[in-house]
Structure formats: C-alpha cells, structure tokens
Short mmCIF file of C-alpha atoms in Angstrom, two decimals:
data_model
loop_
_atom_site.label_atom_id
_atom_site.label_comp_id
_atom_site.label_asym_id
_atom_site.label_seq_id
_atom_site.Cartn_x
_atom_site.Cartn_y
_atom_site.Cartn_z
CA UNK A 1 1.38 19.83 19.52
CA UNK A 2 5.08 20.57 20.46
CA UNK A 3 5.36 18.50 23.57
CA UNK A 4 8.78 16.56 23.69
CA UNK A 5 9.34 13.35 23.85
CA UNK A 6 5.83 13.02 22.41
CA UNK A 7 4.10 10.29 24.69
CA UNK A 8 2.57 7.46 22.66
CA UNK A 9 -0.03 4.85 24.04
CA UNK A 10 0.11 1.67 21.90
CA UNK A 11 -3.34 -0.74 21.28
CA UNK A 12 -2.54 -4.57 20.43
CA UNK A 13 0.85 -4.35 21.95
CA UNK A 14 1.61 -7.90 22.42
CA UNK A 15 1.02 -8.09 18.65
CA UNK A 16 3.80 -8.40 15.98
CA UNK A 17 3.42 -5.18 14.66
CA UNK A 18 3.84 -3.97 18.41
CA UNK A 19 6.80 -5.35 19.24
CA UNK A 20 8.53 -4.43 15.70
CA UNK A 21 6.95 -0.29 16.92
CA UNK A 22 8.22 -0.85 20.25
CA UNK A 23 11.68 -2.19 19.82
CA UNK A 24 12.01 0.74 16.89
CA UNK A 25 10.77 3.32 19.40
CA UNK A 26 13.70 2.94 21.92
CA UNK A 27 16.09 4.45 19.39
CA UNK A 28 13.83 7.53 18.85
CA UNK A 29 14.00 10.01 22.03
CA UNK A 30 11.49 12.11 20.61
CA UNK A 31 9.06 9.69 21.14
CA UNK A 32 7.98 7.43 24.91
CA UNK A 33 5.69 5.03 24.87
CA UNK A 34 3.76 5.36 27.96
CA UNK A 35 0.64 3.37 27.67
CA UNK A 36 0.27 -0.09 25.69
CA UNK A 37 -2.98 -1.60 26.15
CA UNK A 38 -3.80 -5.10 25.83
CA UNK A 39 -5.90 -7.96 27.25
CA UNK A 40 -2.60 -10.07 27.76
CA UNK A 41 -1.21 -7.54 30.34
CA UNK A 42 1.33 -10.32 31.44
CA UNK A 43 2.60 -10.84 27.74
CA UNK A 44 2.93 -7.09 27.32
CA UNK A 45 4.80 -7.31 30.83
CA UNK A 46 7.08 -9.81 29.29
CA UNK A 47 7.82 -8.07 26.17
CA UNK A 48 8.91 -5.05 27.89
CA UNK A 49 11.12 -6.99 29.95
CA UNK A 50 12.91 -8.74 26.80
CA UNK A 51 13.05 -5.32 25.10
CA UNK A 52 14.48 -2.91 27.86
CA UNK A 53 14.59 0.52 27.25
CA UNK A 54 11.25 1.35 27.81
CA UNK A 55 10.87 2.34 31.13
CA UNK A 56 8.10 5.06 30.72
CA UNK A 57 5.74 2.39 29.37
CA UNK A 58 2.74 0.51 31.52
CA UNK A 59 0.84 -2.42 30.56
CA UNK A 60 -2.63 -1.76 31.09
CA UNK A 61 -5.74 -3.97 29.96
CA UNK A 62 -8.53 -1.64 28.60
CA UNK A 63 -10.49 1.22 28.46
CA UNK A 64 -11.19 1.74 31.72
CA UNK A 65 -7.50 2.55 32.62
CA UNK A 66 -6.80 4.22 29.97
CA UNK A 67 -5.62 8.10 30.99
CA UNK A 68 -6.41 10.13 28.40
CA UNK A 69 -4.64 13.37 29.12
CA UNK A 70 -1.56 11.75 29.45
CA UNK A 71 -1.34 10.67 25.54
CA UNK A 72 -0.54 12.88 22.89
CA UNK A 73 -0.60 10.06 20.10
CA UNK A 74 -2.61 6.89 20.03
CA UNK A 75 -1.00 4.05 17.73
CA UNK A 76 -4.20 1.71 17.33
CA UNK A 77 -3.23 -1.75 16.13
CA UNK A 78 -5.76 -3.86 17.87
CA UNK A 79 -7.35 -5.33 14.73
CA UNK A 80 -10.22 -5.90 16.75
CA UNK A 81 -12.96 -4.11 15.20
CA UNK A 82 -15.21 -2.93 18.37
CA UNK A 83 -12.70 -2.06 20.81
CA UNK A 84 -10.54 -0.45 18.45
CA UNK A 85 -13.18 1.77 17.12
CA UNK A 86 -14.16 2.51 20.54
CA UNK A 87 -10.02 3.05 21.50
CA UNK A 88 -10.00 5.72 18.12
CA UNK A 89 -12.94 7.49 18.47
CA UNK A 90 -12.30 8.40 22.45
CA UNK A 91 -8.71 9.24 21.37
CA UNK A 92 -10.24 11.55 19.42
CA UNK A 93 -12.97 13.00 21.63
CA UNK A 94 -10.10 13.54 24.33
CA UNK A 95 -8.29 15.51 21.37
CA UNK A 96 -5.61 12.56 21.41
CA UNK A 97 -4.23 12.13 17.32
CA UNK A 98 -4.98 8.71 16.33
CA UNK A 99 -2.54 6.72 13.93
CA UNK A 100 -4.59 3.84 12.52
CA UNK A 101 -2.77 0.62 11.90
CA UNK A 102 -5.98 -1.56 12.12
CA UNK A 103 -7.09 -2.06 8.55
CA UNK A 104 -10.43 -3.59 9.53
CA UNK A 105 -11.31 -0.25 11.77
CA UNK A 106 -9.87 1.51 8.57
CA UNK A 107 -12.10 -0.24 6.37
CA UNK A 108 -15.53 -0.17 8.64
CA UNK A 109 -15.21 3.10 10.01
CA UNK A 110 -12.09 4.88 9.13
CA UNK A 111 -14.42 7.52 6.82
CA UNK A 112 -15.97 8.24 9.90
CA UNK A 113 -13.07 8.54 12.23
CA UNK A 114 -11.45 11.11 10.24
CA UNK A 115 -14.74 12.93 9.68
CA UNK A 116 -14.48 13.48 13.58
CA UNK A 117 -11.00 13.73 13.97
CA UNK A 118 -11.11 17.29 11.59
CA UNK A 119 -14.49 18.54 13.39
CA UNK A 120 -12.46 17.85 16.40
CA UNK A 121 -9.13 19.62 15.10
CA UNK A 122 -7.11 16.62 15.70
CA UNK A 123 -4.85 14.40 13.67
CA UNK A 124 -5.86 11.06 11.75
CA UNK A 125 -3.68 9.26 9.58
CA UNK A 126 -3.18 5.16 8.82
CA UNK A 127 0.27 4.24 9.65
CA UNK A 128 3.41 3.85 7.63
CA UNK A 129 4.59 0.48 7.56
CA UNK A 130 1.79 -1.33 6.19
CA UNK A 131 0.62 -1.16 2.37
CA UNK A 132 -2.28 0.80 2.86
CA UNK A 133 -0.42 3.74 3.80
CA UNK A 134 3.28 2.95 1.92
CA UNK A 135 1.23 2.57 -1.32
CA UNK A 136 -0.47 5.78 -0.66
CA UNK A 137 2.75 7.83 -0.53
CA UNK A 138 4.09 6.30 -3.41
CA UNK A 139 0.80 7.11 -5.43
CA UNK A 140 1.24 10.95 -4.20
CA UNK A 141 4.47 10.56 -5.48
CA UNK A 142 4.02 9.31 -8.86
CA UNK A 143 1.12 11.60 -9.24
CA UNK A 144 2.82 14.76 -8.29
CA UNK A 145 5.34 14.42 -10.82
CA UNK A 146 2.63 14.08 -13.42
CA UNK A 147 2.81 10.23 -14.68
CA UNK A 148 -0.49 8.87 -15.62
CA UNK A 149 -1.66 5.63 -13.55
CA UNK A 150 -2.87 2.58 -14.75
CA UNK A 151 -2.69 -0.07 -11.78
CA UNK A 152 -1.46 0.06 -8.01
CA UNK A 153 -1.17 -2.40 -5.62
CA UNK A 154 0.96 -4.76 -3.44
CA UNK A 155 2.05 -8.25 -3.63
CA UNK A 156 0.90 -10.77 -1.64
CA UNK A 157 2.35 -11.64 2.06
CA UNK A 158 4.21 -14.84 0.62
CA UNK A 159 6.66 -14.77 -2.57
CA UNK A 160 6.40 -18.37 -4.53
CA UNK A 161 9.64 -19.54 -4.35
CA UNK A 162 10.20 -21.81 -7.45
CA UNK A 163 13.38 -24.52 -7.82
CA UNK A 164 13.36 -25.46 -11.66
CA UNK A 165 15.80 -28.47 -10.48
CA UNK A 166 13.41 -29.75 -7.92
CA UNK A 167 9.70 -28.25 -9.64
CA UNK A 168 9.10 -27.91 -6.03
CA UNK A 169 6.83 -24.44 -5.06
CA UNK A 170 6.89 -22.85 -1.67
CA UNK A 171 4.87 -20.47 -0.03
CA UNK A 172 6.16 -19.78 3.70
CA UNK A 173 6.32 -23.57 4.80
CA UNK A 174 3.90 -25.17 2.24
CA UNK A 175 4.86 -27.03 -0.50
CA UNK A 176 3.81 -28.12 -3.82
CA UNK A 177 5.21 -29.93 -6.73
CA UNK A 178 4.28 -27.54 -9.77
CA UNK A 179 7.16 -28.67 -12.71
CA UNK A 180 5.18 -27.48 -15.39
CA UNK A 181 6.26 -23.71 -14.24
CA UNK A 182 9.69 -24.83 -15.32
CA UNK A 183 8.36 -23.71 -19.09
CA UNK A 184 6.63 -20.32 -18.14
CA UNK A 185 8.98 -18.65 -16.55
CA UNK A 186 9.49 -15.88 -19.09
CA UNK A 187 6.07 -14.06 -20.34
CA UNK A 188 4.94 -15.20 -23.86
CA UNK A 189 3.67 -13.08 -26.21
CA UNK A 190 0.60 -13.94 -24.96
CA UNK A 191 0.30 -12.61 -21.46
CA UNK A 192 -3.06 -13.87 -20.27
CA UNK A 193 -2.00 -17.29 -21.50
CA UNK A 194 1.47 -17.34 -19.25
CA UNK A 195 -0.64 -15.90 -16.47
CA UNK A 196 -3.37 -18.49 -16.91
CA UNK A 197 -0.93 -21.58 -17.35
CA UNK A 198 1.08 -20.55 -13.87
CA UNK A 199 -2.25 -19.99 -12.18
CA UNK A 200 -2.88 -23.32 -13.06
CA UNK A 201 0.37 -25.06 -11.59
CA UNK A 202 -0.32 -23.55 -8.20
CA UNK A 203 -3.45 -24.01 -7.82
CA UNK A 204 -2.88 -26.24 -4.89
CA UNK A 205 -2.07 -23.36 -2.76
CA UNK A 206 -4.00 -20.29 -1.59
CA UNK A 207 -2.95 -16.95 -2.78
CA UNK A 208 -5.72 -14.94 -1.76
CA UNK A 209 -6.61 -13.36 1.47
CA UNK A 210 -9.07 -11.32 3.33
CA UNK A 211 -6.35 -9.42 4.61
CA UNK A 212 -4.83 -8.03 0.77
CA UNK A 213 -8.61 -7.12 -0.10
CA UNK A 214 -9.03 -5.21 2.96
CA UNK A 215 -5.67 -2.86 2.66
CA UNK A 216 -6.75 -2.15 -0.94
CA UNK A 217 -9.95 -1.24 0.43
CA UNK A 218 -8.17 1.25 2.56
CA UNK A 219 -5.91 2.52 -0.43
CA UNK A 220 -9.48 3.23 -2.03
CA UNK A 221 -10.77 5.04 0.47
CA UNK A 222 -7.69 7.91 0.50
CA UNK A 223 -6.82 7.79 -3.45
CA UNK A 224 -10.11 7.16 -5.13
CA UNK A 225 -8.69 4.16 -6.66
CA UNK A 226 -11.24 1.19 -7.77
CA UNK A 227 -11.02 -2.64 -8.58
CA UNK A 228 -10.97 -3.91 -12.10
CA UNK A 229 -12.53 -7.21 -10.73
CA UNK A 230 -14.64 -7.67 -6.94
CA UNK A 231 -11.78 -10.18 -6.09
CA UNK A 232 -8.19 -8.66 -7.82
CA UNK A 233 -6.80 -10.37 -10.69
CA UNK A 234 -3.70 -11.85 -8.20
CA UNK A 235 -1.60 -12.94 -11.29
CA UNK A 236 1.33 -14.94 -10.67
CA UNK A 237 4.04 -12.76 -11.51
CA UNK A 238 7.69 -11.92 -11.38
CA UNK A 239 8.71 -7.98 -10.29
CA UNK A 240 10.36 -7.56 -13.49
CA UNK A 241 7.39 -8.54 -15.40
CA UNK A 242 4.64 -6.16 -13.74
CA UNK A 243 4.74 -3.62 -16.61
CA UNK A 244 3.37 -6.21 -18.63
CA UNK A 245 1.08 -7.46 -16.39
CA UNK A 246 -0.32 -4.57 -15.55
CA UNK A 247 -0.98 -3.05 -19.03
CA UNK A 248 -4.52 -1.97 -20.30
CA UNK A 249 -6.18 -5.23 -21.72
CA UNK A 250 -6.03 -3.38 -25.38
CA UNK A 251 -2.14 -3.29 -25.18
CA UNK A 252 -2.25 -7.18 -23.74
CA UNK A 253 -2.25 -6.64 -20.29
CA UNK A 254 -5.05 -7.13 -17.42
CA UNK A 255 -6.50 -3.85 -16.17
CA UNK A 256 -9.81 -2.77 -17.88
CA UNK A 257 -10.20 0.48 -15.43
CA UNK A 258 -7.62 2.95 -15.27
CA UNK A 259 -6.13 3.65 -11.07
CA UNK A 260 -7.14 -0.24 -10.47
CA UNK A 261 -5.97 -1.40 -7.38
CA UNK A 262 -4.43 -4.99 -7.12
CA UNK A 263 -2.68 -7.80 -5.69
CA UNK A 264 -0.50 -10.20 -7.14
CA UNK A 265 1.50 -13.36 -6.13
CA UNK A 266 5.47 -12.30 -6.47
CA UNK A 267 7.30 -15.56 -8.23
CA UNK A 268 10.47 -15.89 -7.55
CA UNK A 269 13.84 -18.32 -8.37
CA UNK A 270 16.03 -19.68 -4.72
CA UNK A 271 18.51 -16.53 -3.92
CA UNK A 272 16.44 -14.02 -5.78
CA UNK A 273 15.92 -11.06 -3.73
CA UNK A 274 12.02 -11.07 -2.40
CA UNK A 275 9.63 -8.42 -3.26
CA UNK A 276 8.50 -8.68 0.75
CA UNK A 277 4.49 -7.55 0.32
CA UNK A 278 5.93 -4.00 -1.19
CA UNK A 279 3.87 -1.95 -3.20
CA UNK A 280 3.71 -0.43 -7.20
CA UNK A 281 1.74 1.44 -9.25
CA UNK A 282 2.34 0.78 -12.73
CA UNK A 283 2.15 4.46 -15.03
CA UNK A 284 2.33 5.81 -18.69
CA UNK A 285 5.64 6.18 -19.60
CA UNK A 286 5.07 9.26 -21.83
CA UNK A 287 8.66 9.69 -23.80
CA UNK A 288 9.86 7.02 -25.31
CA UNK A 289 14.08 8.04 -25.31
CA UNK A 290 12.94 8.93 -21.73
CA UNK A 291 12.33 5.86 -20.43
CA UNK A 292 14.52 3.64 -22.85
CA UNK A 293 17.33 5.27 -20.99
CA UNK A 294 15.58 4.20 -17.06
CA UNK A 295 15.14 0.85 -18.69
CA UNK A 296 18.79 0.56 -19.58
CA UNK A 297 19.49 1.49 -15.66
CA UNK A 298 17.33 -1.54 -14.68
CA UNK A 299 13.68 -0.20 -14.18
CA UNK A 300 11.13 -2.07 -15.16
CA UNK A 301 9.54 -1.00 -18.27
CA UNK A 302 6.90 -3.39 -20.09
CA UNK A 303 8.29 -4.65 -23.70
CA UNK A 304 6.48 -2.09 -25.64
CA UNK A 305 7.84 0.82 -23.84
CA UNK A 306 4.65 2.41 -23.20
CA UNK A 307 4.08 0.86 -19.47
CA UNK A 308 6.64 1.11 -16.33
CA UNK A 309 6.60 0.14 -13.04
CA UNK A 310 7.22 1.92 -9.97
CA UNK A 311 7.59 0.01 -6.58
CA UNK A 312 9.12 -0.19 -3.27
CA UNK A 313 9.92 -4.44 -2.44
CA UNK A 314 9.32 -3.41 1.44
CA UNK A 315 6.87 -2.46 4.29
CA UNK A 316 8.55 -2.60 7.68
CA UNK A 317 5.49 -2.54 10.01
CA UNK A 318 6.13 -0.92 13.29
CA UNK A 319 9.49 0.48 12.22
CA UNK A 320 8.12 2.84 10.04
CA UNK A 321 5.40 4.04 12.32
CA UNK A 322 7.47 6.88 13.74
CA UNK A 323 6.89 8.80 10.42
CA UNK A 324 3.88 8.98 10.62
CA UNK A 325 3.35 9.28 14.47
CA UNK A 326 5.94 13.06 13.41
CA UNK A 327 3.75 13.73 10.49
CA UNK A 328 0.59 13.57 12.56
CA UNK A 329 1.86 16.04 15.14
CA UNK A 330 3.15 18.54 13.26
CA UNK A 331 -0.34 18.26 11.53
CA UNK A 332 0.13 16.84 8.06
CA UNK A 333 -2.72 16.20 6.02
CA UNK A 334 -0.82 14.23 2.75
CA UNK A 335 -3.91 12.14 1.79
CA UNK A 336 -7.32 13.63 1.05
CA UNK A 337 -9.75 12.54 3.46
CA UNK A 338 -10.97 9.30 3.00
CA UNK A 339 -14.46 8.38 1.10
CA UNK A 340 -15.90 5.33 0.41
CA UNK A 341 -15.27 5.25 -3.18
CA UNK A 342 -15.85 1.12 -2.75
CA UNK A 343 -16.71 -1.01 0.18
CA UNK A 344 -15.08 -3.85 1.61
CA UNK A 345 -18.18 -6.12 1.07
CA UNK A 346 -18.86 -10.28 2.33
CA UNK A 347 -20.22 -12.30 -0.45
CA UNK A 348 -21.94 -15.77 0.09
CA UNK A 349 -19.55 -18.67 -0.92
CA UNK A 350 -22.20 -21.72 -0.36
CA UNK A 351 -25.73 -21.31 1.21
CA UNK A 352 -25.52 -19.72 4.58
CA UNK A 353 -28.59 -20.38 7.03
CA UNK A 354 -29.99 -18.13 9.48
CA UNK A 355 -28.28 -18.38 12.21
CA UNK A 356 -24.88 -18.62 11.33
CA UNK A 357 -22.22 -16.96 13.76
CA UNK A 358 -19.28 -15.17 11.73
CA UNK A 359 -16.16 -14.94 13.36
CA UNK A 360 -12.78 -13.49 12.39
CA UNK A 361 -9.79 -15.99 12.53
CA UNK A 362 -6.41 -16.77 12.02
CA UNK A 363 -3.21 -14.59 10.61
CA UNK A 364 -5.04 -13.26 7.91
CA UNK A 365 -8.70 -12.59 9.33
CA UNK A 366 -10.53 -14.66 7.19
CA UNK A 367 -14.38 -15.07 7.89
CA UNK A 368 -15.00 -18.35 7.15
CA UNK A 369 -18.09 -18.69 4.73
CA UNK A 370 -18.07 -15.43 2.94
CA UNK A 371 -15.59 -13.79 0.90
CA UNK A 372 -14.00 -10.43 0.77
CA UNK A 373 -15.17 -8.07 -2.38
CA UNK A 374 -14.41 -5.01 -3.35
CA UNK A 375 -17.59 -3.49 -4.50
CA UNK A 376 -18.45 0.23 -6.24
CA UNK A 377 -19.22 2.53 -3.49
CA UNK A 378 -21.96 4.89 -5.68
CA UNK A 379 -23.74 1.37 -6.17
CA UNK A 380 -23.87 0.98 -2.56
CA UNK A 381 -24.80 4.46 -1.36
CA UNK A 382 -27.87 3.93 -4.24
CA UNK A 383 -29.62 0.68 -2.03
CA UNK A 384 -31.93 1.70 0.81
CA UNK A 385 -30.25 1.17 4.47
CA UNK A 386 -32.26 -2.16 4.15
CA UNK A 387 -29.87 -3.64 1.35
CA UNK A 388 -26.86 -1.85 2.59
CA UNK A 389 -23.97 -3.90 1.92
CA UNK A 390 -22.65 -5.27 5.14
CA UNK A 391 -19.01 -4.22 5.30
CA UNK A 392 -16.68 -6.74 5.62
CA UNK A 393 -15.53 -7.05 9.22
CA UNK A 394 -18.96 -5.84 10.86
CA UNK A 395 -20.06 -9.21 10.24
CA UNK A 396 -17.11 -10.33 13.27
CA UNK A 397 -19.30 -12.04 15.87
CA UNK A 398 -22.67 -11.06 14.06
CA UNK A 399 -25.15 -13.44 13.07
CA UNK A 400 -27.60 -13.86 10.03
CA UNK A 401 -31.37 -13.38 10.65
CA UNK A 402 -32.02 -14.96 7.25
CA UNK A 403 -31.23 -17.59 4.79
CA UNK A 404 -28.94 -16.10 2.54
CA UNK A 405 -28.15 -18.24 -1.04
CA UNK A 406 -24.73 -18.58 -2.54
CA UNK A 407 -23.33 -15.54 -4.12
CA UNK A 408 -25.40 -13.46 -2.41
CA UNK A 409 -23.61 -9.82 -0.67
CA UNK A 410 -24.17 -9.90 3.20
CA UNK A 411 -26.41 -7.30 3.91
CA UNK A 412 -26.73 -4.77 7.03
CA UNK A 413 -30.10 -5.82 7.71
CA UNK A 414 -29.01 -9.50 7.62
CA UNK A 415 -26.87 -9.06 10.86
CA UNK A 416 -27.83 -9.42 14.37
CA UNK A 417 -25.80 -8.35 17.27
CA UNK A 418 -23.41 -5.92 15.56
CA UNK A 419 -22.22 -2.92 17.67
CA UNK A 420 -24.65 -0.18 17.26
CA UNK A 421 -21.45 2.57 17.84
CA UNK A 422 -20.01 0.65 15.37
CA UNK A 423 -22.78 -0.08 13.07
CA UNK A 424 -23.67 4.03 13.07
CA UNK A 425 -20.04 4.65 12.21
CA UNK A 426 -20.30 2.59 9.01
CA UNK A 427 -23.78 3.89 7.75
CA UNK A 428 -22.31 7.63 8.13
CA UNK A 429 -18.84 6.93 6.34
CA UNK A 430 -21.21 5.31 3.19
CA UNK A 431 -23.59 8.07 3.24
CA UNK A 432 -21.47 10.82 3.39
#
C-alpha cells in the first residue's frame, strides 16, 4: 500500500481518543482523514469545525454509508463491541487494514480478526497510544536485548496524590482523609506488610477497573503473558519502588508466575511528576557492577540489585496512533499473532437471577454485577462449548437464562441475545 496521503476513516470519532487522533492528524500530510463515523454526526460536525484543518473528512453515521474503496486504513475506536466488530471485520473483507483501538473488540474477538486479516493479506495491529499496544513494544524491547521478565504492566488511570501536611488522598476529584500513609511512605523491609497497610488507608476509594483488566487481557493475547492472581495484585506503589514490588515472592516481592501481567495504583507526593497510566515490565538484572552503575544514573533497581524496572510514565492516545497507522501500511508484523493465552472472563459478585440485563457503563465500562477476571486460557479451551467462559464484554446487552450463584464465571450458554457474528468470532479465537 503506497498510496499518499494515506486516507484514514475514523470509528467513535466524537470520542476522546478521536479528537486527541484527529487534532494530531492535521500535522501529518501523509495521512487524511476522510471518513469518521459516528452516531452523533452533529458532534462529529462540531468537532471538525473547532479543529480546522481537516477538510477531506465527512461525518457519516454508520455502516450503511460507509465507502469502502475509498479507505486505505480503518482506525476503530468505537468501544462498542457489535458494531465495531462488524466495522473491523468488513474493513477487512474490503481489504481495508484495521488499527484496533477498541480493547473490548480486542479482547472478544481480536484472535479472530487477525486470523482473517492474514488469510485476507491485510494489516491488523492494536494502536499505539493505549497500554495494550505501548506495553507490547516495550516488552519486544526488553526481550530483544535478552533481559529476563518477571512482571509487566501499567498503572492505573488515576495517580494517588498524597499531602503528608493535610493526610488528605486524591484520586482525580475524590477525596479521602488517609493520615496513616504519612508513616508508609518508604517500603519496609517487609514489603507485603507496607503494601498491605497502604491498601488499607485507601480503601475508601476504588482502584480497580474493568477497563485495566481488559488491556492486560489484550497484552496477553500478543505476548503470552499470564496473571499471577484472576484480579491483579494493584499494590499501592510509588515508580521508584516497582523493583521491589514486583520481585518473585521468594526474594519478598509479589509475583508467583514469571511474565505476570499487572496493574498497580501509582502514589505520589503534590509536584511529583505523575506516572500518567504508563507501562513497565520489571526484568533480571543479570550483572551486578552492570546495573549498580544504571542505578547510580537514577533507574530504578530493587534494593537487592537483582530486580529493575523498565517503564515509560506515558500513553498519549490518539497522538500516537500515526505510528502505527505507518507501521500497518508498510506491513509490519512486530507482535506475534494474538492467542488466547487467558480470557477476559465475568465472575458473579452476589447472586444474579435469570433474567438479568448486563449493560456496559460509564468511563471505564464496568458491567455492573460481575467482575472482570483474567482466567487461564488452556483451562477454558478444556470445558465443552456448554461451560465456555463468557468473555467479558459479550455479556453487553445479553441476558442470563439461569440463576447463576455468587462467584460463579458467566458462561456462554448462560447468555441470551448476544450477537451470533459476534458470538462465532469469540468461540473461533478460544478454539484455535
């Protein structure tokens, strides 16, 4: 594909990550975005209009206008998890490259996807910008020079911001009083026990979202990369500390299952620079004099010297997108093709009758009701299509056919009214 300016149609437009793609994209003349589809066609009408500079692109509402051979890239950021399937996998059947930004898609059927997007002879890659994909070239990174990984992952969307004068917490606009972190700011000798005690002082707030588990989900899918624990460990932890924190348990540290993937909650002092949901992967450090030198140039290296940590305190959304819009024309494959080495899988948090309607809301796509595990893919594959584990976001306007008790996985034959597209999409990424 050597067309120039390479013409780019845009799912989810009016979203944030759209307008942070589109206001990047009219410093790149390489690129035009000529297509952004959205249900709001009068907010995407609006957004071009406070942008400027985009006068190749048209607001159009759906599928049914969408002109296919006049796209050489599709950016899909809908986040909805029907229509953006259905946006990716005609992308693909019109030999259109697809850069996937919607982690949910990713997680549900991105196995699929890029099954048919290489019978097809077409491009498929997530999208820089987010974790899922930042984290993944940092891994290839790390691993091509040869250091041993223990523990990748991401922080959370919101640093804790802690005053010691105030022993006031806050996370984005909430607010907690929490003066007993005053005394664990500094790791004891005892890691667990500092991690346990600051857990403790915020419990008030939630760390936690649907939204981490599913973008470590996606990491999984391209690295191989498991979960030490179905929900992350999400210790409360300073940057400078991670090292530490992400040691084997036998050296004091949390991770029980070498490549873990992870989240934690970034703490933080007023002023301190912000980690800003970036990503690390924690390694072997191999020579000592080696890395006693990169510690003495600021990198963080655990106490022992045996651990460091690796990380980049950024993800940029839509202004990193062109990278990967370039790499997936010239044909770049970086990432091994996605398997699901775990599932994104919905676990019962109180007794759920049949019935009950599921519904993806708010910033962080929570489903209220269940919550988001990370669960072994082998032990998936192994259950009959009858106890399939449901994944994760095809439960999004399903509902359950049966009483299902608390703690119970969500299974595929527990749904009604999920997308059969959709639904086939998911049984053939599992099984393959």
């Amino acid at each position: 594909m050597t067309r120039t300016p390479i013409r780019v149609a845009l799912t989810g437009a009016r979203g944030g990550f759209g307008r942070t793609f589109l206001a990047q994209l009219r410093s790149i003349e390489r690129m035009t975005a000529t297509q952004l589809i959205d249900p709001d066609v009068d907010g995407v009408r609006a957004l071009l209009g406070e942008l400027g500079g985009l006068a190749d692109a048209e607001a159009i509402s759906g599928h049914a206008d969408i002109r296919w051979d006049e796209i050489d890239v599709l950016v899909e950021a809908s986040g909805r998890v029907e229509a953006g399937y259905r946006y990716a996998a005609d992308a693909i059947a019109h030999g259109v490259a697809v850069v996937m930004v919607s982690k949910e898609i990713e997680s549900v059927a991105g196995v699929s996807l890029a099954a048919a997007a290489r019978e097809r002879g077409v491009g498929y890659l997530p999208g820089d910008g987010d974790q899922p994909a930042n984290l993944l070239r940092l891994l290839s990174w790390v691993e091509r020079v040869g250091l041993p990984v223990v523990a990748l992952g991401k922080s959370g969307e919101y640093d804790l911001v802690f005053d010691p004068e105030t022993g006031v917490v806050a996370q984005q606009d909430e607010r907690i009083e929490a003066p007993s972190l005053a005394q664990h700011l500094t790791l004891a000798a005892d890691v667990q026990a500092t991690l346990d005690a600051r857990a403790r002082a915020v419990s008030a707030l939630t760390r936690a979202a649907a939204a981490d588990s599913c973008e470590m989900a996606v990491v999984s899918l391209y690295s191989g990369a498991t979960a030490d624990t179905e929900r992350m460990h999400y210790p409360v932890a300073r940057p400078s500390e991670l090292a530490d924190v992400y040691a084997r348990r036998g050296d004091g540290g949390l991770i029980g299952t070498d490549r873990a993937v992870d989240v934690f909650s970034a703490l933080r002092l007023p002023g301190e620079a912000s980690f800003a949901g970036g990503v690390f992967v924690v390694v072997e450090t191999g020579d000592d004099e080696t890395w006693r030198m990169l510690a003495g140039k600021g990198h963080v290296v655990s106490r022992s010297g045996r651990y460091a940590c690796i990380y980049w305190p950024y993800h940029f959304m839509g202004v990193e997108t062109p990278l990967t819009i370039d790499a997936v024309v010239r044909g770049e494959t970086p990432f091994t093709a996605p398997r699901h080495h775990t599932v994104l899988a919905a676990r019962a948090e109180g007794a759920l009758p049949a019935g009950t309607v599921f519904e993806v809301r708010g910033h962080h796509h929570e489903i209220d009701g269940v919550a988001p595990v990370i669960r072994d893919g082998g032990t998936v594959r192994a259950d009959s299509d009858d106890a399939l584990a449901a994944g994760y976001y095809l439960l999004s306007g399903a509902r359950l056919v049966r009483d299902v008790a608390a703690g119970e996985l969500i299974r595929l034959s527990d749904l009604d009214g999920v997308a059969a597209d959709v639904r086939a999409a998911y049984v053939d990424g599992v099984r393959r």
